[in-house]
Amino acid sequence: MYNITILYGAVRNGRLSIRAARAVERSLQATGKAQVTFIDIKDYNLPVMEDRLKDMKEPHPGAEAISKTLWHADGIVLVTPEYNNSYSGALKNAVDYFTKEWYRKPIGIVTASDGVQGGLNASNLMQLLVLAIDAYASPNKLLVPEVHKNLDEHGVPQTEKMKGAIESFVKDYLWLVEAITKQKKSNPLF
Ligand SMILES: Cc1cc2nc3c(=O)[nH]c(=O)nc-3n(C[C@H](O)[C@H](O)[C@H](O)COP(=O)(O)O)c2cc1C
């Protein structure tokens, strides 16, 4: 059983991309191989980052709580809508708080949009972000186009194509999680 944390990073009223996060949560749970923790950034009221958590004189309790969960995760799935050709500011703000929490972790990239591209631009930029935080991006990203049509409010896929894309993403992602977890056990980083 792997500890997987989903970090969902949109706080917009009426946000639809939460469906993509729920879809991945459901699919990971259905494998029976993952213990999933869902972090919704909206619940934590993180201020705009002025100091990384490790440098904060008075650590923000929300940032501390997220840190603990990320630290214990074998893998993290980052989920974002595409805003102005990129990932959401809220997700990036949260990511910037943390350092060692990401180190050499397998990261799943999930993007969603209401258009047909599924957040392709955001997903490409997420790959660069994952490199910057010293982690490994799973090459099979999940892009959810027309999120309002392809997933219902519980994250249940509405087409066979969407169902297949989610399952393929999860299968490849858990393969990477397993590979990295095994390697860390036999050859620890710290
Ligand atoms: C500020 C803003 C910028 C957006 N920019 C894009 C964009 O660049 N590309 C795109 O496909 N959709 C864009 N959208 C539409 C989102 O894809 C759409 O809102 C979708 O439902 C996912 O975002 P949500 O979780 O906020 O609902 C934008 C939406 C907002 C609010």
PDB file of C-alpha atoms and ligand atoms in Angstrom:
ATOM      1  CA  MET A   1       0.000   0.000   0.000  1.00  0.00           C
ATOM      2  CA  TYR A   2       1.414   3.368  -1.008  1.00  0.00           C
ATOM      3  CA  ASN A   3       0.661   6.680   0.697  1.00  0.00           C
ATOM      4  CA  ILE A   4      -0.478   9.003  -2.055  1.00  0.00           C
ATOM      5  CA  THR A   5      -1.385  12.635  -1.462  1.00  0.00           C
ATOM      6  CA  ILE A   6      -3.521  14.546  -3.929  1.00  0.00           C
ATOM      7  CA  LEU A   7      -2.801  18.263  -3.750  1.00  0.00           C
ATOM      8  CA  TYR A   8      -5.678  20.069  -5.424  1.00  0.00           C
ATOM      9  CA  GLY A   9      -4.928  23.662  -6.208  1.00  0.00           C
ATOM     10  CA  ALA A  10      -7.897  25.726  -7.326  1.00  0.00           C
ATOM     11  CA  VAL A  11      -9.838  27.986  -4.992  1.00  0.00           C
ATOM     12  CA  ARG A  12     -12.187  29.673  -7.500  1.00  0.00           C
ATOM     13  CA  ASN A  13     -15.876  29.760  -6.550  1.00  0.00           C
ATOM     14  CA  GLY A  14     -17.640  27.181  -8.686  1.00  0.00           C
ATOM     15  CA  ARG A  15     -14.386  25.447  -9.624  1.00  0.00           C
ATOM     16  CA  LEU A  16     -14.882  22.449 -11.882  1.00  0.00           C
ATOM     17  CA  SER A  17     -11.374  21.033 -11.882  1.00  0.00           C
ATOM     18  CA  ILE A  18     -12.067  19.477  -8.482  1.00  0.00           C
ATOM     19  CA  ARG A  19     -13.826  16.794 -10.535  1.00  0.00           C
ATOM     20  CA  ALA A  20     -10.473  15.771 -11.988  1.00  0.00           C
ATOM     21  CA  ALA A  21      -8.983  15.516  -8.506  1.00  0.00           C
ATOM     22  CA  ARG A  22     -11.921  13.393  -7.330  1.00  0.00           C
ATOM     23  CA  ALA A  23     -11.647  11.184 -10.423  1.00  0.00           C
ATOM     24  CA  VAL A  24      -8.014  10.419  -9.664  1.00  0.00           C
ATOM     25  CA  GLU A  25      -8.816   9.822  -5.993  1.00  0.00           C
ATOM     26  CA  ARG A  26     -11.513   7.295  -6.956  1.00  0.00           C
ATOM     27  CA  SER A  27      -9.305   5.555  -9.462  1.00  0.00           C
ATOM     28  CA  LEU A  28      -6.318   5.320  -7.109  1.00  0.00           C
ATOM     29  CA  GLN A  29      -8.551   3.892  -4.372  1.00  0.00           C
ATOM     30  CA  ALA A  30     -10.039   1.369  -6.780  1.00  0.00           C
ATOM     31  CA  THR A  31      -6.605  -0.160  -7.388  1.00  0.00           C
ATOM     32  CA  GLY A  32      -6.418  -1.258  -3.742  1.00  0.00           C
ATOM     33  CA  LYS A  33      -2.752  -0.236  -3.821  1.00  0.00           C
ATOM     34  CA  ALA A  34      -3.062   3.326  -2.545  1.00  0.00           C
ATOM     35  CA  GLN A  35      -4.002   5.010   0.711  1.00  0.00           C
ATOM     36  CA  VAL A  36      -5.111   8.428  -0.540  1.00  0.00           C
ATOM     37  CA  THR A  37      -5.054  11.725   1.352  1.00  0.00           C
ATOM     38  CA  PHE A  38      -6.850  14.595  -0.363  1.00  0.00           C
ATOM     39  CA  ILE A  39      -5.559  18.102   0.304  1.00  0.00           C
ATOM     40  CA  ASP A  40      -7.836  20.865  -0.934  1.00  0.00           C
ATOM     41  CA  ILE A  41      -5.803  24.065  -0.759  1.00  0.00           C
ATOM     42  CA  LYS A  42      -9.008  26.057  -0.296  1.00  0.00           C
ATOM     43  CA  ASP A  43      -9.348  24.546   3.198  1.00  0.00           C
ATOM     44  CA  TYR A  44      -6.026  25.957   4.399  1.00  0.00           C
ATOM     45  CA  ASN A  45      -6.210  29.702   3.701  1.00  0.00           C
ATOM     46  CA  LEU A  46      -2.545  29.910   2.867  1.00  0.00           C
ATOM     47  CA  PRO A  47      -1.417  33.537   2.599  1.00  0.00           C
ATOM     48  CA  VAL A  48       0.768  34.607  -0.294  1.00  0.00           C
ATOM     49  CA  MET A  49       4.124  33.047   0.551  1.00  0.00           C
ATOM     50  CA  GLU A  50       6.534  35.485   2.210  1.00  0.00           C
ATOM     51  CA  ASP A  51       8.841  32.822   3.652  1.00  0.00           C
ATOM     52  CA  ARG A  52       9.199  29.139   2.962  1.00  0.00           C
ATOM     53  CA  LEU A  53       7.775  27.064   5.813  1.00  0.00           C
ATOM     54  CA  LYS A  54      11.269  26.090   6.967  1.00  0.00           C
ATOM     55  CA  ASP A  55      12.194  29.777   7.350  1.00  0.00           C
ATOM     56  CA  MET A  56       8.991  31.004   9.008  1.00  0.00           C
ATOM     57  CA  LYS A  57       9.430  32.340  12.535  1.00  0.00           C
ATOM     58  CA  GLU A  58       5.783  31.662  13.243  1.00  0.00           C
ATOM     59  CA  PRO A  59       4.892  28.751  10.995  1.00  0.00           C
ATOM     60  CA  HIS A  60       1.447  28.925   9.430  1.00  0.00           C
ATOM     61  CA  PRO A  61      -0.608  26.042  10.899  1.00  0.00           C
ATOM     62  CA  GLY A  62      -2.106  25.197   7.516  1.00  0.00           C
ATOM     63  CA  ALA A  63       1.317  25.029   5.899  1.00  0.00           C
ATOM     64  CA  GLU A  64       2.552  22.844   8.762  1.00  0.00           C
ATOM     65  CA  ALA A  65      -0.362  20.459   8.329  1.00  0.00           C
ATOM     66  CA  ILE A  66       0.212  20.186   4.580  1.00  0.00           C
ATOM     67  CA  SER A  67       3.926  19.694   5.167  1.00  0.00           C
ATOM     68  CA  LYS A  68       3.320  16.709   7.450  1.00  0.00           C
ATOM     69  CA  THR A  69       1.101  15.016   4.909  1.00  0.00           C
ATOM     70  CA  LEU A  70       3.461  15.667   2.008  1.00  0.00           C
ATOM     71  CA  TRP A  71       6.438  14.466   4.024  1.00  0.00           C
ATOM     72  CA  HIS A  72       4.839  11.080   4.691  1.00  0.00           C
ATOM     73  CA  ALA A  73       3.634  10.620   1.115  1.00  0.00           C
ATOM     74  CA  ASP A  74       5.300   8.054  -1.136  1.00  0.00           C
ATOM     75  CA  GLY A  75       3.938  10.043  -4.046  1.00  0.00           C
ATOM     76  CA  ILE A  76       2.048  13.259  -4.722  1.00  0.00           C
ATOM     77  CA  VAL A  77      -0.464  14.060  -7.445  1.00  0.00           C
ATOM     78  CA  LEU A  78      -0.740  17.748  -8.312  1.00  0.00           C
ATOM     79  CA  VAL A  79      -4.092  18.762  -9.787  1.00  0.00           C
ATOM     80  CA  THR A  80      -4.733  22.159 -11.332  1.00  0.00           C
ATOM     81  CA  PRO A  81      -7.031  23.952 -13.746  1.00  0.00           C
ATOM     82  CA  GLU A  82      -5.446  25.853 -16.623  1.00  0.00           C
ATOM     83  CA  TYR A  83      -5.556  29.581 -15.994  1.00  0.00           C
ATOM     84  CA  ASN A  84      -4.087  31.912 -18.617  1.00  0.00           C
ATOM     85  CA  ASN A  85      -2.029  29.145 -20.200  1.00  0.00           C
ATOM     86  CA  SER A  86      -0.523  28.048 -16.895  1.00  0.00           C
ATOM     87  CA  TYR A  87      -1.251  26.292 -13.605  1.00  0.00           C
ATOM     88  CA  SER A  88      -3.223  28.118 -10.933  1.00  0.00           C
ATOM     89  CA  GLY A  89      -1.540  30.735  -8.771  1.00  0.00           C
ATOM     90  CA  ALA A  90      -2.985  29.053  -5.681  1.00  0.00           C
ATOM     91  CA  LEU A  91      -1.234  25.782  -6.464  1.00  0.00           C
ATOM     92  CA  LYS A  92       2.083  27.486  -7.205  1.00  0.00           C
ATOM     93  CA  ASN A  93       1.809  29.494  -3.989  1.00  0.00           C
ATOM     94  CA  ALA A  94       1.317  26.291  -2.006  1.00  0.00           C
ATOM     95  CA  VAL A  95       4.157  24.503  -3.791  1.00  0.00           C
ATOM     96  CA  ASP A  96       6.546  27.355  -2.967  1.00  0.00           C
ATOM     97  CA  TYR A  97       6.082  26.902   0.788  1.00  0.00           C
ATOM     98  CA  PHE A  98       7.769  23.508   0.783  1.00  0.00           C
ATOM     99  CA  THR A  99      11.240  22.162   0.014  1.00  0.00           C
ATOM    100  CA  LYS A 100      12.355  18.791   1.376  1.00  0.00           C
ATOM    101  CA  GLU A 101       8.752  17.582   1.257  1.00  0.00           C
ATOM    102  CA  TRP A 102       9.064  17.185  -2.519  1.00  0.00           C
ATOM    103  CA  TYR A 103      12.554  15.778  -2.646  1.00  0.00           C
ATOM    104  CA  ARG A 104      12.813  12.909  -5.135  1.00  0.00           C
ATOM    105  CA  LYS A 105       9.110  12.104  -4.907  1.00  0.00           C
ATOM    106  CA  PRO A 106       7.157  10.692  -7.836  1.00  0.00           C
ATOM    107  CA  ILE A 107       4.678  13.338  -8.971  1.00  0.00           C
ATOM    108  CA  GLY A 108       1.539  12.830 -11.012  1.00  0.00           C
ATOM    109  CA  ILE A 109       0.416  15.776 -13.127  1.00  0.00           C
ATOM    110  CA  VAL A 110      -3.296  16.364 -13.696  1.00  0.00           C
ATOM    111  CA  THR A 111      -4.796  19.354 -15.470  1.00  0.00           C
ATOM    112  CA  ALA A 112      -8.326  20.276 -16.455  1.00  0.00           C
ATOM    113  CA  SER A 113     -10.032  22.876 -18.581  1.00  0.00           C
ATOM    114  CA  ASP A 114     -13.467  23.583 -19.971  1.00  0.00           C
ATOM    115  CA  GLY A 115     -12.008  23.665 -23.489  1.00  0.00           C
ATOM    116  CA  VAL A 116     -10.797  20.838 -25.691  1.00  0.00           C
ATOM    117  CA  GLN A 117      -7.095  20.920 -24.784  1.00  0.00           C
ATOM    118  CA  GLY A 118      -7.511  19.813 -21.170  1.00  0.00           C
ATOM    119  CA  GLY A 119      -4.927  22.238 -19.844  1.00  0.00           C
ATOM    120  CA  LEU A 120      -2.089  21.151 -22.126  1.00  0.00           C
ATOM    121  CA  ASN A 121      -0.117  24.361 -21.569  1.00  0.00           C
ATOM    122  CA  ALA A 122      -0.479  24.098 -17.798  1.00  0.00           C
ATOM    123  CA  SER A 123       0.613  20.461 -17.890  1.00  0.00           C
ATOM    124  CA  ASN A 124       3.784  21.299 -19.824  1.00  0.00           C
ATOM    125  CA  LEU A 125       4.662  24.018 -17.332  1.00  0.00           C
ATOM    126  CA  MET A 126       3.936  21.641 -14.470  1.00  0.00           C
ATOM    127  CA  GLN A 127       6.628  19.323 -15.796  1.00  0.00           C
ATOM    128  CA  LEU A 128       9.133  22.165 -15.440  1.00  0.00           C
ATOM    129  CA  LEU A 129       7.821  22.969 -11.979  1.00  0.00           C
ATOM    130  CA  VAL A 130       8.334  19.353 -10.886  1.00  0.00           C
ATOM    131  CA  LEU A 131      11.944  19.452 -12.070  1.00  0.00           C
ATOM    132  CA  ALA A 132      12.478  22.671 -10.120  1.00  0.00           C
ATOM    133  CA  ILE A 133      11.303  21.090  -6.869  1.00  0.00           C
ATOM    134  CA  ASP A 134      13.685  18.156  -7.283  1.00  0.00           C
ATOM    135  CA  ALA A 135      11.047  15.552  -7.955  1.00  0.00           C
ATOM    136  CA  TYR A 136      10.181  13.092 -10.721  1.00  0.00           C
ATOM    137  CA  ALA A 137       7.208  13.701 -13.003  1.00  0.00           C
ATOM    138  CA  SER A 138       5.373  10.674 -14.294  1.00  0.00           C
ATOM    139  CA  PRO A 139       5.533  11.034 -18.090  1.00  0.00           C
ATOM    140  CA  ASN A 140       1.911   9.992 -18.619  1.00  0.00           C
ATOM    141  CA  LYS A 141       0.020  13.120 -17.589  1.00  0.00           C
ATOM    142  CA  LEU A 142      -3.746  13.207 -17.204  1.00  0.00           C
ATOM    143  CA  LEU A 143      -5.401  15.999 -19.186  1.00  0.00           C
ATOM    144  CA  VAL A 144      -9.125  16.423 -18.727  1.00  0.00           C
ATOM    145  CA  PRO A 145     -10.745  18.435 -21.537  1.00  0.00           C
ATOM    146  CA  GLU A 146     -14.304  19.758 -21.237  1.00  0.00           C
ATOM    147  CA  VAL A 147     -14.231  18.824 -17.595  1.00  0.00           C
ATOM    148  CA  HIS A 148     -17.924  19.754 -17.158  1.00  0.00           C
ATOM    149  CA  LYS A 149     -18.858  17.078 -19.742  1.00  0.00           C
ATOM    150  CA  ASN A 150     -16.232  14.399 -19.184  1.00  0.00           C
ATOM    151  CA  LEU A 151     -16.623  14.041 -15.405  1.00  0.00           C
ATOM    152  CA  ASP A 152     -19.634  14.365 -13.141  1.00  0.00           C
ATOM    153  CA  GLU A 153     -19.449  16.218  -9.826  1.00  0.00           C
ATOM    154  CA  HIS A 154     -18.148  13.095  -8.059  1.00  0.00           C
ATOM    155  CA  GLY A 155     -15.413  12.590 -10.619  1.00  0.00           C
ATOM    156  CA  VAL A 156     -17.123   9.707 -12.374  1.00  0.00           C
ATOM    157  CA  PRO A 157     -16.024   9.570 -16.023  1.00  0.00           C
ATOM    158  CA  GLN A 158     -18.832  10.084 -18.526  1.00  0.00           C
ATOM    159  CA  THR A 159     -17.139   8.443 -21.509  1.00  0.00           C
ATOM    160  CA  GLU A 160     -15.116   5.278 -22.036  1.00  0.00           C
ATOM    161  CA  LYS A 161     -12.275   7.398 -23.420  1.00  0.00           C
ATOM    162  CA  MET A 162     -12.065   9.445 -20.221  1.00  0.00           C
ATOM    163  CA  LYS A 163     -12.279   6.319 -18.069  1.00  0.00           C
ATOM    164  CA  GLY A 164      -9.428   4.774 -20.055  1.00  0.00           C
ATOM    165  CA  ALA A 165      -7.271   7.891 -19.777  1.00  0.00           C
ATOM    166  CA  ILE A 166      -7.688   7.997 -15.997  1.00  0.00           C
ATOM    167  CA  GLU A 167      -6.911   4.304 -15.588  1.00  0.00           C
ATOM    168  CA  SER A 168      -3.855   4.558 -17.824  1.00  0.00           C
ATOM    169  CA  PHE A 169      -2.586   7.580 -15.877  1.00  0.00           C
ATOM    170  CA  VAL A 170      -3.050   5.814 -12.535  1.00  0.00           C
ATOM    171  CA  LYS A 171      -1.423   2.580 -13.732  1.00  0.00           C
ATOM    172  CA  ASP A 172       1.676   4.376 -15.012  1.00  0.00           C
ATOM    173  CA  TYR A 173       1.840   6.609 -11.977  1.00  0.00           C
ATOM    174  CA  LEU A 174       1.734   3.725  -9.504  1.00  0.00           C
ATOM    175  CA  TRP A 175       4.414   1.948 -11.540  1.00  0.00           C
ATOM    176  CA  LEU A 176       6.688   4.961 -10.963  1.00  0.00           C
ATOM    177  CA  VAL A 177       5.742   5.178  -7.283  1.00  0.00           C
ATOM    178  CA  GLU A 178       6.595   1.509  -6.827  1.00  0.00           C
ATOM    179  CA  ALA A 179       9.912   1.834  -8.655  1.00  0.00           C
ATOM    180  CA  ILE A 180      11.025   4.883  -6.668  1.00  0.00           C
ATOM    181  CA  THR A 181       9.799   3.517  -3.340  1.00  0.00           C
ATOM    182  CA  LYS A 182      11.727   0.269  -3.884  1.00  0.00           C
ATOM    183  CA  GLN A 183      14.873   2.136  -4.847  1.00  0.00           C
ATOM    184  CA  LYS A 184      14.646   4.403  -1.793  1.00  0.00           C
ATOM    185  CA  LYS A 185      14.276   1.345   0.456  1.00  0.00           C
ATOM    186  CA  SER A 186      17.307  -0.442  -0.959  1.00  0.00           C
ATOM    187  CA  ASN A 187      19.383   2.711  -1.336  1.00  0.00           C
ATOM    188  CA  PRO A 188      18.073   5.421   1.050  1.00  0.00           C
ATOM    189  CA  LEU A 189      18.570   9.058   0.149  1.00  0.00           C
ATOM    190  CA  PHE A 190      19.015  10.296   3.706  1.00  0.00           C
TER     191      PHE A 190
HETATM  192  C1  LIG B   1      -8.629  33.212 -14.679  1.00  0.00           C
HETATM  193  C2  LIG B   1      -8.986  32.115 -15.636  1.00  0.00           C
HETATM  194  C3  LIG B   1      -8.165  31.868 -16.706  1.00  0.00           C
HETATM  195  C4  LIG B   1      -8.445  30.823 -17.575  1.00  0.00           C
HETATM  196  N1  LIG B   1      -7.569  30.551 -18.586  1.00  0.00           N
HETATM  197  C5  LIG B   1      -7.770  29.439 -19.344  1.00  0.00           C
HETATM  198  C6  LIG B   1      -6.779  29.050 -20.303  1.00  0.00           C
HETATM  199  O1  LIG B   1      -5.761  29.674 -20.468  1.00  0.00           O
HETATM  200  N2  LIG B   1      -7.015  27.925 -21.021  1.00  0.00           N
HETATM  201  C7  LIG B   1      -8.165  27.178 -20.849  1.00  0.00           C
HETATM  202  O2  LIG B   1      -8.301  26.158 -21.524  1.00  0.00           O
HETATM  203  N3  LIG B   1      -9.093  27.529 -19.942  1.00  0.00           N
HETATM  204  C8  LIG B   1      -8.929  28.622 -19.185  1.00  0.00           C
HETATM  205  N4  LIG B   1      -9.855  28.971 -18.229  1.00  0.00           N
HETATM  206  C9  LIG B   1     -11.071  28.185 -18.099  1.00  0.00           C
HETATM  207  C10 LIG B   1     -10.871  26.989 -17.156  1.00  0.00           C
HETATM  208  O3  LIG B   1     -10.287  25.957 -17.913  1.00  0.00           O
HETATM  209  C11 LIG B   1     -12.234  26.549 -16.614  1.00  0.00           C
HETATM  210  O4  LIG B   1     -12.649  27.485 -15.646  1.00  0.00           O
HETATM  211  C12 LIG B   1     -12.259  25.121 -16.085  1.00  0.00           C
HETATM  212  O5  LIG B   1     -13.543  24.873 -15.565  1.00  0.00           O
HETATM  213  C13 LIG B   1     -11.196  24.782 -15.035  1.00  0.00           C
HETATM  214  O6  LIG B   1     -11.071  25.745 -14.037  1.00  0.00           O
HETATM  215  P1  LIG B   1     -11.912  25.764 -12.652  1.00  0.00           P
HETATM  216  O7  LIG B   1     -11.471  24.615 -11.817  1.00  0.00           O
HETATM  217  O8  LIG B   1     -11.637  27.090 -12.026  1.00  0.00           O
HETATM  218  O9  LIG B   1     -13.379  25.612 -13.037  1.00  0.00           O
HETATM  219  C14 LIG B   1      -9.614  30.026 -17.372  1.00  0.00           C
HETATM  220  C15 LIG B   1     -10.443  30.310 -16.284  1.00  0.00           C
HETATM  221  C16 LIG B   1     -10.127  31.326 -15.419  1.00  0.00           C
HETATM  222  C17 LIG B   1     -11.017  31.571 -14.227  1.00  0.00           C
END
